[in-house]
Coordinates of C-alpha atoms (C1' of nucleotides) in Angstrom, one line a residue:
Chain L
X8 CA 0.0 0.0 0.0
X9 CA 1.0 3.3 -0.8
X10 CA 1.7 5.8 2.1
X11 CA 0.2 9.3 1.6
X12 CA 2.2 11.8 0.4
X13 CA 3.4 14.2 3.2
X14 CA 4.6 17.6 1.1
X15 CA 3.8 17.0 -2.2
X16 CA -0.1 17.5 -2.8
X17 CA 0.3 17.9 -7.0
X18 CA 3.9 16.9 -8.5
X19 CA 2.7 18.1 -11.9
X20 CA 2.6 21.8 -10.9
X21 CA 5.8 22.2 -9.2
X22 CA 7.5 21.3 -13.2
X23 CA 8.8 24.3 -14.4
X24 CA 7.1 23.7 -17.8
X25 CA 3.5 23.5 -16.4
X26 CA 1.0 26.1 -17.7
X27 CA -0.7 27.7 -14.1
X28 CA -3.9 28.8 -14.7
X29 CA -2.9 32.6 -14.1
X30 CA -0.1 34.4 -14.8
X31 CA 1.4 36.5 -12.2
X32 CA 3.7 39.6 -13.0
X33 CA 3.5 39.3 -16.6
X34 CA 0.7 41.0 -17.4
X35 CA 2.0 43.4 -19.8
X36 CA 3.6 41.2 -21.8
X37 CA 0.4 38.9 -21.9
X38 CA -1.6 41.9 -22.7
X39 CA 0.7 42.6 -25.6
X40 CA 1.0 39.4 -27.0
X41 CA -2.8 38.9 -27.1
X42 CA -3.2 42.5 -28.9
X43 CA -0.7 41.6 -31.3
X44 CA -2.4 38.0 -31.6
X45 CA -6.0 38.8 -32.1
X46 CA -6.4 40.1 -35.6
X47 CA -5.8 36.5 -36.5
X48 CA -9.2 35.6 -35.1
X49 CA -11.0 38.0 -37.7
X50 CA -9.2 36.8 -40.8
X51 CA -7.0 39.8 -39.9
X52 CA -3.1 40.0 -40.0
X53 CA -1.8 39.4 -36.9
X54 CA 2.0 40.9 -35.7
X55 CA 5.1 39.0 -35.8
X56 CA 6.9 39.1 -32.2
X57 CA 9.7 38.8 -30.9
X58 CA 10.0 38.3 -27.5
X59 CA 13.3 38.7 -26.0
X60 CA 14.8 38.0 -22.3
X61 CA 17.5 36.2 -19.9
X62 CA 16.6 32.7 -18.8
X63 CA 13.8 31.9 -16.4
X64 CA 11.7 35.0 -17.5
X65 CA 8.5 33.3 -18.9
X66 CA 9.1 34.2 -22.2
X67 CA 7.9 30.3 -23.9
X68 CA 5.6 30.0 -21.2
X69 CA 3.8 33.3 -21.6
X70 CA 3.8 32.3 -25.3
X71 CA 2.5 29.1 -24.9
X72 CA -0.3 30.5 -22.1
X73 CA -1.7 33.2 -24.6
X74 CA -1.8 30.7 -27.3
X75 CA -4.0 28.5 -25.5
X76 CA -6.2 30.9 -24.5
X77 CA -6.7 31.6 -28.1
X78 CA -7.2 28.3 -29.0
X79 CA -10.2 28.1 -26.1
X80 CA -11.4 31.3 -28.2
X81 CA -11.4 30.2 -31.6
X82 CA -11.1 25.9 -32.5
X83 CA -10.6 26.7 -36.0
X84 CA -6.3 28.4 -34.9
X85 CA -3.7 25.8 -35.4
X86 CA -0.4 26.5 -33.6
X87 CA 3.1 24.6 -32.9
X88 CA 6.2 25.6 -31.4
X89 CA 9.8 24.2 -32.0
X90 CA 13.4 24.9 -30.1
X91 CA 15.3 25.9 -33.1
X92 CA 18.5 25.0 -30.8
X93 CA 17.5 21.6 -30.7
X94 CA 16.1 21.6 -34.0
X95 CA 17.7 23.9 -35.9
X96 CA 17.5 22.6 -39.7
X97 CA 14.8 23.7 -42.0
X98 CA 13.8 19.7 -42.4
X99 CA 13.5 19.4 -38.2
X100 CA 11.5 22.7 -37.6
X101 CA 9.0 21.8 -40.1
X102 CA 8.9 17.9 -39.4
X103 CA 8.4 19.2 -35.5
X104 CA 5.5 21.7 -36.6
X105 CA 3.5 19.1 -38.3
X106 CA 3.8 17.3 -35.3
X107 CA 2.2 19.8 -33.6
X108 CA -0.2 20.8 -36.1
X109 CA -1.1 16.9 -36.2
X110 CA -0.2 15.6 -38.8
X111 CA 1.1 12.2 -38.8
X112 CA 4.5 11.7 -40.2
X113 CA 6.5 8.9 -41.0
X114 CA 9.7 9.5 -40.7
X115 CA 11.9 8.5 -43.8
X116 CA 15.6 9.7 -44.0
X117 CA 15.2 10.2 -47.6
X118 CA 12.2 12.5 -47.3
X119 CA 13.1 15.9 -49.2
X120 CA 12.7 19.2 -46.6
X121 CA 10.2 20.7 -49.6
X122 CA 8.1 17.3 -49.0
X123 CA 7.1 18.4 -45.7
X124 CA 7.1 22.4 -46.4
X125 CA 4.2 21.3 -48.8
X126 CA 2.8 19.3 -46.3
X127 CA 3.0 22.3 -43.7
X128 CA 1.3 24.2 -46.3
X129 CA -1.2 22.3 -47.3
X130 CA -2.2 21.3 -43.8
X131 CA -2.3 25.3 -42.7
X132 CA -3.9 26.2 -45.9
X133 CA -5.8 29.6 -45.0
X134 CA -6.3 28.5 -41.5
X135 CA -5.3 31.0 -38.8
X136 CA -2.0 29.6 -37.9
X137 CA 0.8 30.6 -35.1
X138 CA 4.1 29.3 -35.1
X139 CA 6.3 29.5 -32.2
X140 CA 10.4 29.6 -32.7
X141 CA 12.1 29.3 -29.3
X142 CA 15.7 30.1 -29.7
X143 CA 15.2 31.9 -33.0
X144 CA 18.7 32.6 -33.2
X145 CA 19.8 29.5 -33.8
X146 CA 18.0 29.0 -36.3
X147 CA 20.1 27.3 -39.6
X148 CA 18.2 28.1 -42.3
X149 CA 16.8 31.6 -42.6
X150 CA 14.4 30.9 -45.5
X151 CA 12.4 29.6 -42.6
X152 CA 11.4 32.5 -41.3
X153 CA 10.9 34.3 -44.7
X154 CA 8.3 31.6 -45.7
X155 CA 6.5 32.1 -42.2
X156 CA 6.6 36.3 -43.0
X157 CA 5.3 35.7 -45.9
X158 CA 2.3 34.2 -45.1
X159 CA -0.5 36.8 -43.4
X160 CA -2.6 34.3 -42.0
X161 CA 0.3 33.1 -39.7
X162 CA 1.4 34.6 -36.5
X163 CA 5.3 33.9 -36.1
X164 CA 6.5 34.9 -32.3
X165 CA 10.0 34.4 -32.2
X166 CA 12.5 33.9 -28.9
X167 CA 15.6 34.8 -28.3
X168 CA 17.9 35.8 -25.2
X169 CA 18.9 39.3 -26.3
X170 CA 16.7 41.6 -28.2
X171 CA 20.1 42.0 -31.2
X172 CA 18.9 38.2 -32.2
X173 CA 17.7 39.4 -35.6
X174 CA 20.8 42.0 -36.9
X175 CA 22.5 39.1 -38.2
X176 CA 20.2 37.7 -40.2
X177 CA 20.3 39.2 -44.0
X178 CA 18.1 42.1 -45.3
X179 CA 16.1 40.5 -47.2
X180 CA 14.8 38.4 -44.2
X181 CA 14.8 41.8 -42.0
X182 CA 13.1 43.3 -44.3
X183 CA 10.1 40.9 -44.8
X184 CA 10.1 40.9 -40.4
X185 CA 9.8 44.5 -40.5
X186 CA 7.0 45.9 -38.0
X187 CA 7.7 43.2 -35.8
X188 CA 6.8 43.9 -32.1
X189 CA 9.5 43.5 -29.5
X190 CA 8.5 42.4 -26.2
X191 CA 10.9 42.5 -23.2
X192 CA 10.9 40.0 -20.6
X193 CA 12.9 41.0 -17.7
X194 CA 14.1 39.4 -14.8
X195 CA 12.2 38.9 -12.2
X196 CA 12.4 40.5 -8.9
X197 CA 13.2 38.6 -5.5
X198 CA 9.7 39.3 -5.0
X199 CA 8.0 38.2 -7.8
X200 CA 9.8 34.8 -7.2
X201 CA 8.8 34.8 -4.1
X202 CA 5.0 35.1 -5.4
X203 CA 5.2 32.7 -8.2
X204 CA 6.6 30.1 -6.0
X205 CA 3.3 30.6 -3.6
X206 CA 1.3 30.1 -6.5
X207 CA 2.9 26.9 -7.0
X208 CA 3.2 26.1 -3.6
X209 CA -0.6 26.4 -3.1
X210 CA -1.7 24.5 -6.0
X211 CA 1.7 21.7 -5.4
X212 CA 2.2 20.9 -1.8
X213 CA 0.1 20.3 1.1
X214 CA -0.8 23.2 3.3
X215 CA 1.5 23.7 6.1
X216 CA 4.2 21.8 3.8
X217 CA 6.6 25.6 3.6
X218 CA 7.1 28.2 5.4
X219 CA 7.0 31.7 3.8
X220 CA 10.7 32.6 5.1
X221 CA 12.0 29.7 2.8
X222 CA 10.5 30.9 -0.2
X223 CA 12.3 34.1 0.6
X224 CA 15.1 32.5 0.4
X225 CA 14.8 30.6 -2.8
X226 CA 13.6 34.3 -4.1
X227 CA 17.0 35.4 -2.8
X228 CA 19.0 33.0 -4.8
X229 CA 18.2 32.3 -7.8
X230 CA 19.3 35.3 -9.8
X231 CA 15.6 36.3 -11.1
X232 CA 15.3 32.8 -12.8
X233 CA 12.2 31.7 -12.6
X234 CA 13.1 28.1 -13.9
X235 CA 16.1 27.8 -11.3
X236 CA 13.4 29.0 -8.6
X237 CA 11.0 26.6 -9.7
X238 CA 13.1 23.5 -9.6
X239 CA 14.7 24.0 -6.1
X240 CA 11.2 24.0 -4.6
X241 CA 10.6 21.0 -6.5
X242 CA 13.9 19.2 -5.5
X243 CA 13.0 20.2 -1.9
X244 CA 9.8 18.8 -1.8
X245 CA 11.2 15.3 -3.0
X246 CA 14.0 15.3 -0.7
X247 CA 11.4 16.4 2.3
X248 CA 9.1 13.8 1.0
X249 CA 12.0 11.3 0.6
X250 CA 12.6 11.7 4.6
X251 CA 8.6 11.9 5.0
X252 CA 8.8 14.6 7.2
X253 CA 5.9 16.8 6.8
X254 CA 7.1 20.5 6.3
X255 CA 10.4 21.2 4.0
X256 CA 13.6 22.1 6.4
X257 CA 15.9 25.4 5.7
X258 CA 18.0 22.8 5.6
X259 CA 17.3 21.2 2.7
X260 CA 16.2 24.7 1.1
X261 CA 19.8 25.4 1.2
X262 CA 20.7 22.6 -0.4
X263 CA 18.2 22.4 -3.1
X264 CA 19.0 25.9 -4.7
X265 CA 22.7 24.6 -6.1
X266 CA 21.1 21.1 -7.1
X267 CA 18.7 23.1 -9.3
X268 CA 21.3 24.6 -10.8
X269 CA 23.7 21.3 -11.4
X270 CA 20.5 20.1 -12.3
X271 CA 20.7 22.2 -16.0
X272 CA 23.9 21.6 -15.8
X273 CA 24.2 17.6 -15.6
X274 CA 20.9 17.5 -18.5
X275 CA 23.5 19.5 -20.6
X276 CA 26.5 17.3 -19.9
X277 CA 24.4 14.1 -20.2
X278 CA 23.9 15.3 -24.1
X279 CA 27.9 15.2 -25.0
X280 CA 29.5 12.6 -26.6
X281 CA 32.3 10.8 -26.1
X282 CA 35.0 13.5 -27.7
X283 CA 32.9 16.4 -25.9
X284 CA 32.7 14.8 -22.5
X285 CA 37.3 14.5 -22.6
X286 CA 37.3 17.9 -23.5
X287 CA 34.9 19.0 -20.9
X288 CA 37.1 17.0 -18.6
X289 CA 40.5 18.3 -19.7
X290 CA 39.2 21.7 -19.1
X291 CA 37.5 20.8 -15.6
X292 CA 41.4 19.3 -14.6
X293 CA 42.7 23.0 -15.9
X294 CA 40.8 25.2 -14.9
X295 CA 42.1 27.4 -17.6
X296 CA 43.4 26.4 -20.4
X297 CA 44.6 27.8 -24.0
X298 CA 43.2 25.9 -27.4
X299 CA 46.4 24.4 -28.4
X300 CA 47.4 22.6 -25.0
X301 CA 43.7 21.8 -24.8
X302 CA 43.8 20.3 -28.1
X303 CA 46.7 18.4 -27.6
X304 CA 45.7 16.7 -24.6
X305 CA 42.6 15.8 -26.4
X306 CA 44.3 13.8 -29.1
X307 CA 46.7 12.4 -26.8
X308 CA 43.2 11.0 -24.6
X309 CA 41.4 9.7 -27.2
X310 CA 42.6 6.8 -29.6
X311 CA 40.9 8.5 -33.2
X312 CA 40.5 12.3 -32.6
X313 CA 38.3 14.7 -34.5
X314 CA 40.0 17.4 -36.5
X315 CA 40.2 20.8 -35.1
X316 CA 38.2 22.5 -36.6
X317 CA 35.3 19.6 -35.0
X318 CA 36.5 20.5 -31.8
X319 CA 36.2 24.4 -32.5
X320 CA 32.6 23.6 -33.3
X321 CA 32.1 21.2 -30.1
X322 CA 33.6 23.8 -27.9
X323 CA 31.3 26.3 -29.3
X324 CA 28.6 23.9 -28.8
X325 CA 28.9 23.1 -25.1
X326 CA 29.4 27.0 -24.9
X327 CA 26.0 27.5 -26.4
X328 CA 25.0 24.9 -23.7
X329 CA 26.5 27.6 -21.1
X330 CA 28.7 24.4 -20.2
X331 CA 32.1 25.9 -20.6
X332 CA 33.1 29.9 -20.8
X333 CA 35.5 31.6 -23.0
X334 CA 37.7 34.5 -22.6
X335 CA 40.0 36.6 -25.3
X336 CA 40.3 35.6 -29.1
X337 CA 42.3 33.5 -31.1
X338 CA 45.1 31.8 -29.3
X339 CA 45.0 34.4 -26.6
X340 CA 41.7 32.8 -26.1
X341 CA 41.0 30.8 -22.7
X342 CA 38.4 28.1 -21.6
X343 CA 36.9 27.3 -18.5
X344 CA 34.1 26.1 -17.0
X345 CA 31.0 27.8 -16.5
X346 CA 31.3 29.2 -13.4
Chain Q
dA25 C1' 56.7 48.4 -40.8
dT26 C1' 56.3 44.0 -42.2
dT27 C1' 56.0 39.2 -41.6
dC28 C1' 54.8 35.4 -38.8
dC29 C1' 52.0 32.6 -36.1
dA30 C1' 48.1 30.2 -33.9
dC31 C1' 43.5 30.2 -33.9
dC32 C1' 38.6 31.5 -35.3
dG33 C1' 34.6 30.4 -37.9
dG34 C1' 32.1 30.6 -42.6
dA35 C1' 31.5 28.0 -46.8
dA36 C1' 32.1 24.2 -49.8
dT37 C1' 32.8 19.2 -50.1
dA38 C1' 33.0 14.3 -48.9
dG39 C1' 31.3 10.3 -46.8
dC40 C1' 27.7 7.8 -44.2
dG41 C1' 23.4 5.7 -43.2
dG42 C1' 19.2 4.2 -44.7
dG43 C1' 14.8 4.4 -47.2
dA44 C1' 12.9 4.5 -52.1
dT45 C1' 13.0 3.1 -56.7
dA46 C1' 13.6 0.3 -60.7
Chain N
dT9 C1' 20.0 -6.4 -55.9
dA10 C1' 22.0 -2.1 -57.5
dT11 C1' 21.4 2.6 -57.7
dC12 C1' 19.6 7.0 -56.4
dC13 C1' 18.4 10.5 -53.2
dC14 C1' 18.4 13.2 -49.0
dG15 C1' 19.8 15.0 -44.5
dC16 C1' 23.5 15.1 -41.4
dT17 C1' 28.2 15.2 -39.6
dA18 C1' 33.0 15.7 -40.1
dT19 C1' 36.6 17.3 -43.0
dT20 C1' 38.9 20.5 -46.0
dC21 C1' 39.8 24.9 -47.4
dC22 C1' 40.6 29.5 -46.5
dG23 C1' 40.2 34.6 -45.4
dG24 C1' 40.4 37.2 -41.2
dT25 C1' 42.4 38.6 -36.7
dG26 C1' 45.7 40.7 -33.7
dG27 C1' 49.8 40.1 -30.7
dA28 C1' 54.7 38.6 -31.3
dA29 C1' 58.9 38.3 -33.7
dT30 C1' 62.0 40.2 -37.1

DNA sequence: ATTCCACCGGAATAGCGGGATA
DNA sequence: TATCCCGCTATTCCGGTGGAAT
C-alpha cells in the first residue's frame, strides 16, 4: 500500500514547464502578446513578435499560455512551437510543426525538406495559424522565417535571449520581419519569485508543507530565474518527501538551490558525446586552459580524434550549452568552466 | 613596418546511413 | 540487388584577426 504523500499534494505543478492557470507579473507582456495575436481571429493579419529576455523570465511559457487561451477562443487556430537549438534545420523545424499541427509523419531519412514544407502548407492552408520559434537565433536556415513572413494568415512569435537576435540575419529576411513587435521580458524580482513560488506552492504541496521565510530564500537565490526557482522547490519537496517529514527544512532549502542549478547543468552534460565529454574534462582538470594545450591533450586522450576545426565547433557547442566559458580571441583565447 | 603565427569560424565538399525506386 | 536520393556530420579549405617576432 502506498503511504500518503506528506509535502507533495500535485507533482505536476511544481515542473517548471506546467501552464498555471494565471499568470502572475506578466501581465504586460500577456496583454501585448494577445493585442498583437488577435487580428488573427477576424481573418486579420496578426503581428510578428519577438519576445526577448535572460533565462527563467517566462518568455515560452507566456507564449504558450496566450496561445492556448486563443485556441479556447477560436477551435478553427492551429499552432506549434519548436526549439530551433535543438532543431535547428529547416527539415526538423517543419517535421516538429507538423507534429504539432497533427499531422502524422512517417519519418523516412530520404524524405526531401520541400516534402514536408508542402505538407505544412497544405495542412495550414488559409487556416489561422501561429508558429512559435524558441531560440530563434539558432535558427540554420533563414528561409524559414521568410516563408512564415510571408504568409499573413500566420502569427510567427520568435524567442531569443537578447533583443540583437535578428541584426545578423540578412536584409532580405529583416526586411520581410519588418513591424515586428519586441516584447521585453525581464528578470524577475526577489519578490515576484517569491510570489510565483506561492502560487505553485498552493496548487503543489500540502498546506502547512513551507514556510513563507524559505521561499524568501529561494527568491533570494536564484538570480531572477524563474526556472532555477522553480526546480529547487521541487527538489525540496522530493527530498522532504523522501525523509517523510511533513514540512520542508531550511536545511534542505539550502541545499536544493545549487542542485537546481547542477541540475541544467548535468541534462546538458548528459547530451555530449564521447569526444565532448574528454574535453569537458581536460578543461574541468585545468581550470584554464589555451586551445592548443587543450587540443593536444585531447588527441593524446582519445585513440581517433576529430579534427580541429570539430573541436572548435564542439567547444562552441557546449558554450552555447552555457557548459564551458570563453575568454579573449584566437590563441590568446582561454576556456573554462561555466562558473 | 612587415611578416609570422596560432587560432577563429564561414563555406564548400566528402562520406555515411538508410529508405525509395527500378 | 543495385542505384539514387536526402539530410547530417565531419573534414577540407581558406580569409580574417591581432599580438609577437624580425
Amino acid at each position: 500500500m502506498r503511504r500518503p504523500n506528506t509535502v507533495i499534494e500535485d507533482a505536476r505543478v511544481l515542473t517548471a514547464d506546467f501552464l498555471p492557470k494565471r499568470m502572475v507579473h506578466r501581465n504586460a507582456q500577456v496583454t501585448e502578446i494577445k493585442r498583437n495575436l488577435e487580428p488573427i481571429l477576424d481573418d486579420g493579419t496578426p503581428r510578428n513578435m519577438l519576445l526577448y529576455g535572460p533565462p527563467g523570465t517566462g518568455k515560452t511559457t507566456m507564449a504558450e499560455y496566450v496561445v492556448d487561451e486563443l485556441k479556447k477562443h477560436s477551435s478553427n487556430v492551429v499552432s506549434g512551437s519548436v526549439n530551433c537549438w535543438r532543431y535547428p534545420s529547416r527539415f526538423k523545424v517543419y517535421y516538429n510543426l507538423l507534429q504539432d499541427f497533427g499531422t502524422n509523419i512517417i519519418h523516412r531519412t530520404g524524405t526531401p525538406t520541400d516534402e514536408l514544407v508542402d505538407k505544412f502548407k497544405s495542412k495550414v492552408g488559409n487556416r489561422p495559424s501561429i508558429v512559435i520559434l524558441d531560440e530563434v537565433d539558432q535558427i540554420e536556415d533563414e528561409r524559414i522565417l521568410y516563408d512564415f513572413a510571408r504568409e499573413s494568415n500566420t502569427a510567427l512569435i520568435m524567442i531569443a535571449n537578447k533583443e540583437t537576435a535578428l541584426y545578423d540575419f540578412d536584409d532580405r529576411i529583416r526586411s520581410s520581419l519588418e513591424g515586428t513587435k519586441h516584447v521585453r521580458f525581464p528578470e524577475y524580482t526577489k519578490e515576484q519569485l517569491v510570489d510565483i513560488l506561492e502560487d505553485r506552492v498552493k496548487w503543489g504541496l500540502r498546506d502547512n508543507a513551507v514556510e513563507k521565510s524559505m521561499l524568501h530564500r529561494i527568491g533570494n537565490r536564484a538570480d531572477g530565474d524563474a526556472r532555477i526557482a522553480i526546480n529547487a522547490l521541487r527538489i525540496a519537496a522530493e527530498r522532504a518527501e523522501a525523509e517523510e517529514s511533513e514540512e520542508i527544512s531550511q536545511e534542505v532549502i539550502e541545499n536544493a538551490l545549487p542542485a537546481a542549478e547542477e541540475e541544467n547543468k548535468s541534462k546538458s552534460i548528459d547530451q555530449l558525446n564521447r569526444h565532448q565529454s574528454v574535453l569537458y574534462e581536460i578543461i574541468e582538470e585545468h581550470g584554464e586552459i589555451k586551445p592548443g594545450e587543450l587540443y593536444e591533450e585531447y588527441s593524446d586522450e582519445v585513440e581517433d580524434p576529430k579534427v580541429k576545426r570539430t573541436v572548435r565547433k564542439y567547444l562552441s557547442k557546449m558554450d552555447h550549452y552555457r557548459l564551458i566559458n570563453s575568454e579573449g580571441e584566437g590563441r590568446w583565447r582561454t576556456y573554462m568552466l561555466q562558473s
